[in-house]
Coordinates of C-alpha atoms and ligand atoms in Angstrom, one line a residue:
M485 CA 211.4 -25.1 -0.7
K486 CA 212.7 -22.7 -3.4
V487 CA 212.4 -19.1 -2.5
E488 CA 212.8 -16.1 -4.8
L489 CA 213.2 -12.6 -3.3
K490 CA 214.4 -9.2 -4.3
I491 CA 216.5 -7.1 -2.0
W492 CA 217.3 -3.4 -2.2
R493 CA 221.0 -3.1 -1.8
Y494 CA 222.7 0.1 -0.9
D495 CA 226.4 1.0 -1.2
A496 CA 227.2 3.7 1.4
S497 CA 230.5 4.5 -0.3
T498 CA 229.0 5.4 -3.7
G499 CA 225.3 6.1 -2.7
D500 CA 224.2 3.6 -5.4
R501 CA 221.0 1.6 -4.8
A502 CA 220.0 -1.5 -6.8
L503 CA 217.2 -4.0 -6.5
K504 CA 218.9 -7.4 -6.7
P505 CA 217.1 -10.8 -7.3
Y506 CA 218.1 -13.9 -5.3
E507 CA 216.9 -17.5 -5.4
V508 CA 217.7 -19.9 -2.5
D509 CA 216.6 -23.3 -1.0
V510 CA 215.2 -23.1 2.5
S511 CA 213.2 -25.4 4.8
D512 CA 209.4 -25.0 4.9
E513 CA 209.7 -23.7 8.5
A514 CA 212.2 -21.0 7.5
T515 CA 211.7 -17.4 8.5
L516 CA 212.7 -14.4 6.5
L517 CA 215.7 -14.1 8.7
D518 CA 216.7 -17.7 8.0
T519 CA 216.3 -17.0 4.3
L520 CA 218.6 -14.0 4.5
D521 CA 221.2 -16.1 6.3
V522 CA 221.1 -18.6 3.4
V523 CA 221.6 -15.7 0.9
K524 CA 224.5 -14.4 2.9
D525 CA 226.1 -17.8 3.5
K526 CA 225.7 -19.2 0.0
V527 CA 225.1 -16.4 -2.5
D528 CA 226.5 -13.1 -1.4
G529 CA 228.5 -12.6 1.8
T530 CA 228.4 -8.8 1.4
L531 CA 224.7 -8.6 2.2
A532 CA 224.2 -6.5 5.4
Y533 CA 221.4 -6.8 8.0
R534 CA 221.0 -6.9 11.7
K535 CA 220.1 -9.9 13.9
S536 CA 220.7 -11.3 17.3
C537 CA 218.1 -13.3 19.3
R538 CA 216.2 -14.8 16.4
M539 CA 213.1 -15.0 18.6
M540 CA 211.4 -11.6 18.6
I541 CA 213.2 -10.3 21.8
C542 CA 216.1 -8.1 20.8
G543 CA 214.4 -5.9 18.3
S544 CA 217.4 -6.0 15.9
C545 CA 215.9 -7.5 12.7
G546 CA 213.4 -4.8 11.7
M547 CA 213.1 -4.4 7.9
R548 CA 210.5 -3.9 5.2
V549 CA 208.7 -6.6 3.2
D550 CA 206.8 -5.1 0.2
G551 CA 207.0 -1.7 1.9
G552 CA 205.7 -2.6 5.4
A553 CA 208.0 -3.1 8.4
V554 CA 208.3 -6.5 10.0
L555 CA 210.6 -8.4 12.3
A556 CA 212.5 -10.8 9.9
C557 CA 212.6 -13.5 12.6
K558 CA 208.9 -13.4 13.1
T559 CA 208.0 -13.6 9.4
R560 CA 207.5 -17.1 7.9
I561 CA 208.8 -17.0 4.3
M562 CA 206.3 -19.7 3.2
D563 CA 203.4 -17.4 4.1
I564 CA 204.8 -14.8 1.7
V565 CA 205.8 -17.0 -1.3
E566 CA 203.2 -19.7 -1.4
D567 CA 201.1 -17.9 -3.9
G568 CA 204.1 -17.3 -6.2
H569 CA 204.7 -13.8 -5.0
V570 CA 208.3 -12.5 -5.0
P571 CA 208.7 -10.2 -2.0
V572 CA 210.8 -7.1 -2.1
I573 CA 212.9 -6.6 1.0
S574 CA 214.2 -3.2 1.9
A575 CA 215.5 -1.2 4.9
M576 CA 213.1 0.4 7.4
G577 CA 211.7 3.8 6.6
N578 CA 212.2 7.1 8.4
L579 CA 215.7 6.2 9.5
P580 CA 218.9 6.8 7.4
I581 CA 220.2 3.7 5.7
V582 CA 223.8 2.7 6.6
K583 CA 224.1 -0.3 4.3
D584 CA 221.6 -2.6 2.6
L585 CA 219.0 -3.5 5.3
V586 CA 220.9 -1.8 8.2
V587 CA 219.6 1.6 9.3
D588 CA 221.1 4.2 11.6
M589 CA 219.2 3.9 14.9
D590 CA 220.7 7.1 16.4
P591 CA 217.6 9.3 15.7
F592 CA 215.4 6.6 17.3
W593 CA 217.5 6.6 20.5
Q594 CA 217.7 10.4 20.6
K595 CA 213.9 10.5 20.7
M596 CA 213.8 7.8 23.3
Q597 CA 216.2 9.8 25.4
A598 CA 214.0 12.9 25.0
V599 CA 211.1 11.3 26.8
K600 CA 213.2 10.4 29.8
P601 CA 212.7 6.6 29.6
Y602 CA 213.4 5.9 33.2
L603 CA 211.5 6.0 36.5
E604 CA 211.6 9.3 38.4
P605 CA 210.6 8.0 41.8
R606 CA 208.1 9.8 44.1
L607 CA 210.5 10.9 46.8
D608 CA 207.6 12.1 48.9
R609 CA 206.7 8.5 49.3
A610 CA 210.2 7.2 50.0
T611 CA 210.0 4.3 52.4
E612 CA 212.5 2.1 54.1
K613 CA 211.5 -0.9 52.1
E614 CA 210.6 -1.3 48.5
N615 CA 207.3 0.0 47.1
I616 CA 204.9 -2.6 46.0
V617 CA 202.5 -1.8 43.2
T618 CA 199.2 -3.7 42.6
Q619 CA 198.9 -6.0 39.6
E620 CA 195.9 -3.8 38.6
R621 CA 198.1 -0.7 38.5
M622 CA 200.9 -2.5 36.5
D623 CA 198.3 -3.8 34.0
V624 CA 197.7 -0.1 33.0
I625 CA 201.2 -0.1 31.4
H626 CA 201.5 -3.7 30.5
K627 CA 201.3 -3.3 26.7
E628 CA 203.7 -0.4 26.6
S629 CA 206.2 -2.4 28.7
L630 CA 206.4 -5.0 25.9
C631 CA 208.3 -2.7 23.5
I632 CA 211.6 -4.2 22.2
N633 CA 212.7 -0.9 20.5
C634 CA 212.7 -2.5 17.0
G635 CA 211.6 0.7 15.2
C636 CA 209.0 -1.0 13.0
C637 CA 206.4 1.6 14.1
V638 CA 208.7 4.5 13.4
S639 CA 209.4 3.1 10.0
E640 CA 205.8 3.4 9.0
C641 CA 204.9 6.7 10.8
N642 CA 203.5 9.1 8.2
S643 CA 203.8 12.1 10.6
M644 CA 207.5 11.4 11.0
E645 CA 207.9 11.3 7.3
S646 CA 206.8 15.0 7.0
D647 CA 208.3 16.1 10.4
P648 CA 211.5 14.1 11.3
D649 CA 211.5 15.9 14.6
F650 CA 208.1 14.4 15.7
L651 CA 208.8 12.3 18.8
G652 CA 207.2 9.4 17.2
P653 CA 205.3 6.3 18.2
A654 CA 208.0 4.3 20.0
A655 CA 209.2 7.2 22.2
L656 CA 205.7 8.3 23.0
A657 CA 204.7 4.7 23.9
K658 CA 207.7 4.6 26.2
G659 CA 206.6 8.0 27.6
F660 CA 203.2 6.5 28.5
R661 CA 204.9 3.5 30.2
F662 CA 206.2 6.1 32.8
V663 CA 203.2 8.5 32.8
G664 CA 201.1 5.5 33.8
D665 CA 203.5 4.1 36.3
A666 CA 202.2 4.6 39.9
R667 CA 205.7 5.0 41.2
D668 CA 206.7 7.8 38.9
G669 CA 206.7 11.4 40.3
A670 CA 207.3 13.4 37.2
T671 CA 203.9 13.0 35.5
V672 CA 203.1 16.7 35.0
E673 CA 206.6 17.5 33.7
R674 CA 206.3 14.5 31.3
L675 CA 202.9 15.6 30.1
E676 CA 204.1 19.2 29.5
R677 CA 207.1 17.8 27.5
Y678 CA 205.0 15.4 25.4
S679 CA 202.5 18.1 24.5
E680 CA 205.0 20.6 23.2
A681 CA 205.7 21.1 19.5
H682 CA 206.6 17.8 17.8
G683 CA 204.8 16.0 20.6
I684 CA 201.6 13.9 20.7
W685 CA 199.3 16.5 18.9
D686 CA 201.3 16.1 15.7
C687 CA 200.2 12.4 15.4
T688 CA 197.9 12.1 12.4
R689 CA 196.1 9.0 13.8
C690 CA 196.9 6.9 10.8
Y691 CA 197.2 3.8 13.0
F692 CA 200.1 2.4 10.9
C693 CA 202.2 2.1 14.1
N694 CA 199.5 -0.2 15.7
E695 CA 199.3 -2.2 12.5
R696 CA 203.0 -2.8 12.2
C697 CA 204.1 -3.2 15.8
P698 CA 205.2 -6.9 16.1
K699 CA 204.7 -7.0 19.9
G700 CA 201.2 -5.6 20.3
V701 CA 202.3 -2.4 22.0
D702 CA 199.8 -0.3 20.1
P703 CA 201.7 2.9 20.2
R704 CA 198.8 5.0 18.8
D705 CA 196.7 3.9 21.7
A706 CA 199.4 4.9 24.1
I707 CA 199.5 8.4 22.5
A708 CA 195.7 8.6 23.0
K709 CA 196.2 7.7 26.6
I710 CA 198.7 10.5 27.0
G711 CA 196.3 12.9 25.3
A712 CA 193.6 11.9 27.8
E713 CA 196.0 12.5 30.7
I714 CA 196.9 15.9 29.3
Y715 CA 193.3 16.8 28.9
S716 CA 192.3 15.8 32.4
E717 CA 195.2 17.8 33.8
G718 CA 193.6 20.9 32.1
M719 CA 196.7 21.5 29.8
L720 CA 194.8 23.2 27.0
S721 CA 197.3 25.6 25.5
D722 CA 197.9 23.4 22.4
K723 CA 195.5 23.5 19.5
G724 CA 195.3 19.7 19.6
A725 CA 194.1 19.8 23.2
R726 CA 191.5 22.5 22.5
H727 CA 190.4 20.5 19.5
A728 CA 189.7 17.6 21.8
Q729 CA 187.9 19.9 24.2
V730 CA 185.4 21.0 21.5
F731 CA 184.5 17.4 20.9
D732 CA 184.0 16.9 24.6
M733 CA 181.9 20.1 25.1
S734 CA 179.8 19.8 21.9
T735 CA 178.9 16.1 22.3
R736 CA 177.8 16.8 25.9
A737 CA 175.8 19.9 24.7
T738 CA 174.1 18.4 21.6
G739 CA 175.2 14.8 21.2
Y740 CA 176.9 15.8 17.9
L741 CA 180.1 17.6 17.0
L742 CA 179.4 21.4 16.6
E743 CA 181.4 22.1 13.5
T744 CA 180.7 25.8 13.9
A745 CA 182.6 25.8 17.2
L746 CA 185.4 23.6 16.1
V747 CA 187.6 26.0 14.2
P748 CA 187.0 29.2 16.2
Y749 CA 187.8 27.4 19.5
T750 CA 190.7 25.4 18.2
D751 CA 192.3 28.1 16.1
P752 CA 190.7 31.6 16.5
L753 CA 193.1 33.1 13.8
K754 CA 192.0 30.5 11.3
A755 CA 188.4 31.3 12.0
M756 CA 189.0 34.9 10.8
D757 CA 190.2 33.6 7.5
V758 CA 187.2 34.5 5.2
K759 CA 188.4 32.4 2.3
F760 CA 188.7 29.4 4.5
A761 CA 185.2 30.1 6.0
M762 CA 183.7 30.3 2.5
Q763 CA 185.4 27.0 1.5
M764 CA 183.9 25.4 4.7
A765 CA 180.4 26.8 3.8
R766 CA 180.6 25.5 0.2
A767 CA 181.6 22.1 1.5
G768 CA 178.4 22.1 3.7
K769 CA 180.5 22.3 6.9
V770 CA 178.8 25.3 8.4
P771 CA 175.4 24.4 9.7
N772 CA 173.0 27.1 11.1
P773 CA 174.6 28.1 14.4
L774 CA 171.2 29.2 15.8
K775 CA 169.7 25.7 15.1
P776 CA 172.4 23.2 16.0
H777 CA 171.7 19.5 15.4
R778 CA 170.6 17.7 18.6
A779 CA 170.8 14.0 19.0
R780 CA 167.4 12.3 19.5
K781 CA 168.5 10.5 22.6
L782 CA 170.6 13.4 24.1
D783 CA 169.8 12.3 27.6
E784 CA 171.5 8.9 26.9
V785 CA 174.6 10.6 25.4
R786 CA 174.8 12.7 28.5
K787 CA 174.6 9.7 30.8
L788 CA 177.4 8.1 28.8
H789 CA 179.4 11.2 29.1
K790 CA 178.9 11.2 32.9
V791 CA 180.0 7.6 33.2
L792 CA 183.2 8.4 31.2
K793 CA 184.0 11.4 33.4
T794 CA 183.5 9.3 36.5
Q795 CA 185.8 6.6 35.2
E796 CA 188.4 9.2 34.3
K797 CA 188.2 10.8 37.8
D798 CA 188.5 7.4 39.5
A799 CA 191.6 6.5 37.3
R800 CA 193.2 9.8 38.2
A801 CA 192.5 9.3 41.9
Q802 CA 194.0 5.9 41.8
K803 CA 197.1 7.2 40.0
R804 CA 197.5 10.0 42.6
A805 CA 197.2 7.5 45.4
G806 CA 200.2 6.0 43.7
V807 CA 201.6 2.8 45.2
S808 CA 198.2 1.8 46.3
V809 CA 198.8 -1.4 48.2
D810 CA 200.6 -1.4 51.5
R811 CA 202.9 -4.2 52.4
E812 CA 200.5 -6.1 54.7
E813 CA 197.9 -6.3 51.8
A814 CA 200.6 -7.5 49.4
G815 CA 201.7 -10.1 51.9
S816 CA 205.2 -9.0 52.4
Ligands
SF4_406 S1 199.2 6.9 14.4 FE1 200.5 8.7 14.8 S2 202.3 7.9 15.7 FE2 201.2 6.1 14.8 S3 202.1 5.9 12.7 FE3 200.3 7.3 12.5 S4 201.1 9.4 12.7 FE4 202.7 8.0 13.5
SF4_407 S1 206.3 0.1 19.8 FE1 206.3 -1.9 18.8 S2 207.1 -1.4 16.7 FE2 207.5 0.3 18.0 S3 209.6 0.0 18.7 FE3 208.3 -0.9 20.3 S4 208.0 -3.0 19.7 FE4 208.9 -2.0 17.9
FES408 S1 216.7 -11.2 15.7 FE1 216.0 -10.4 17.7 S2 214.0 -9.6 17.2 FE2 214.6 -10.6 15.4

């Protein structure tokens, strides 16, 4: 199969960038990584990219195809070119380019380190033998444990684009992997750290990280789970947490979001900004505070609210119980 592709080349010594066209023959089963190997072997040996396992395990071969991050070894080239499309291959975003398709992963690892990506055991539960955790408890962090540190989510994170210090989807997903681990004893410290400036509340919920993650980790969902933990621990000092609280309070009270409470509760200073208030009013965002909307089936909304609160409480109790199966039950 004849394949045409264009690759953004970057020369670190001069800072020059150029979009170069290539045409190679590959088998019908070839992946993008196989195709780059052919380009490097037969056309231009100076092309730089990373690879190792060739089977979606090592996380080395992250790059962009037509502006979206993928693992090159997971991407079938035929799926891209069969309609005559010529793909543009470039380095991942939000990370400095070292050469061609190779990025500097140091900022990625620094953020990983910042979330303490290791178990801090509950020493109050230290036992003579190993702790055994139920499958059910491990299922809570199953998705987050699948991360291969490829950086595809970070590449497409639009919050990181405007704030390079944002912890980002990969590090926060890793954070939840330990927040949700029944054996970990540093939950509160972790939640405090992840809710500081540049932490979870800076996520814009664009969901690009979920869309691009090749392993189904769904980092945005992990961020939401951390948010729920922070909220249930009563850590409401951040505007993001208070914003979530207004949703909680107002849906319980009226079945709707009380927009008149949203700004004053989330950001009291902003609420005193007359110009902003006028803009809100003109946009129809200030309903009569004396006659708030009420959902027709408010009792059902409240029942739903109660079910969710009970579920949250049970999940917290389970987490506090920690390693919840004793050895006899686990059959050891
Ligand atoms: S959902 Fe949040 S973390 Fe994920 S890419 Fe968007 S801004 Fe980044
Ligand atoms: S969360 Fe997904 S996209 Fe992000 S680093 Fe891990 S495996 Fe890669
Ligand atoms: S080469 Fe290892 S994930 Fe692609």
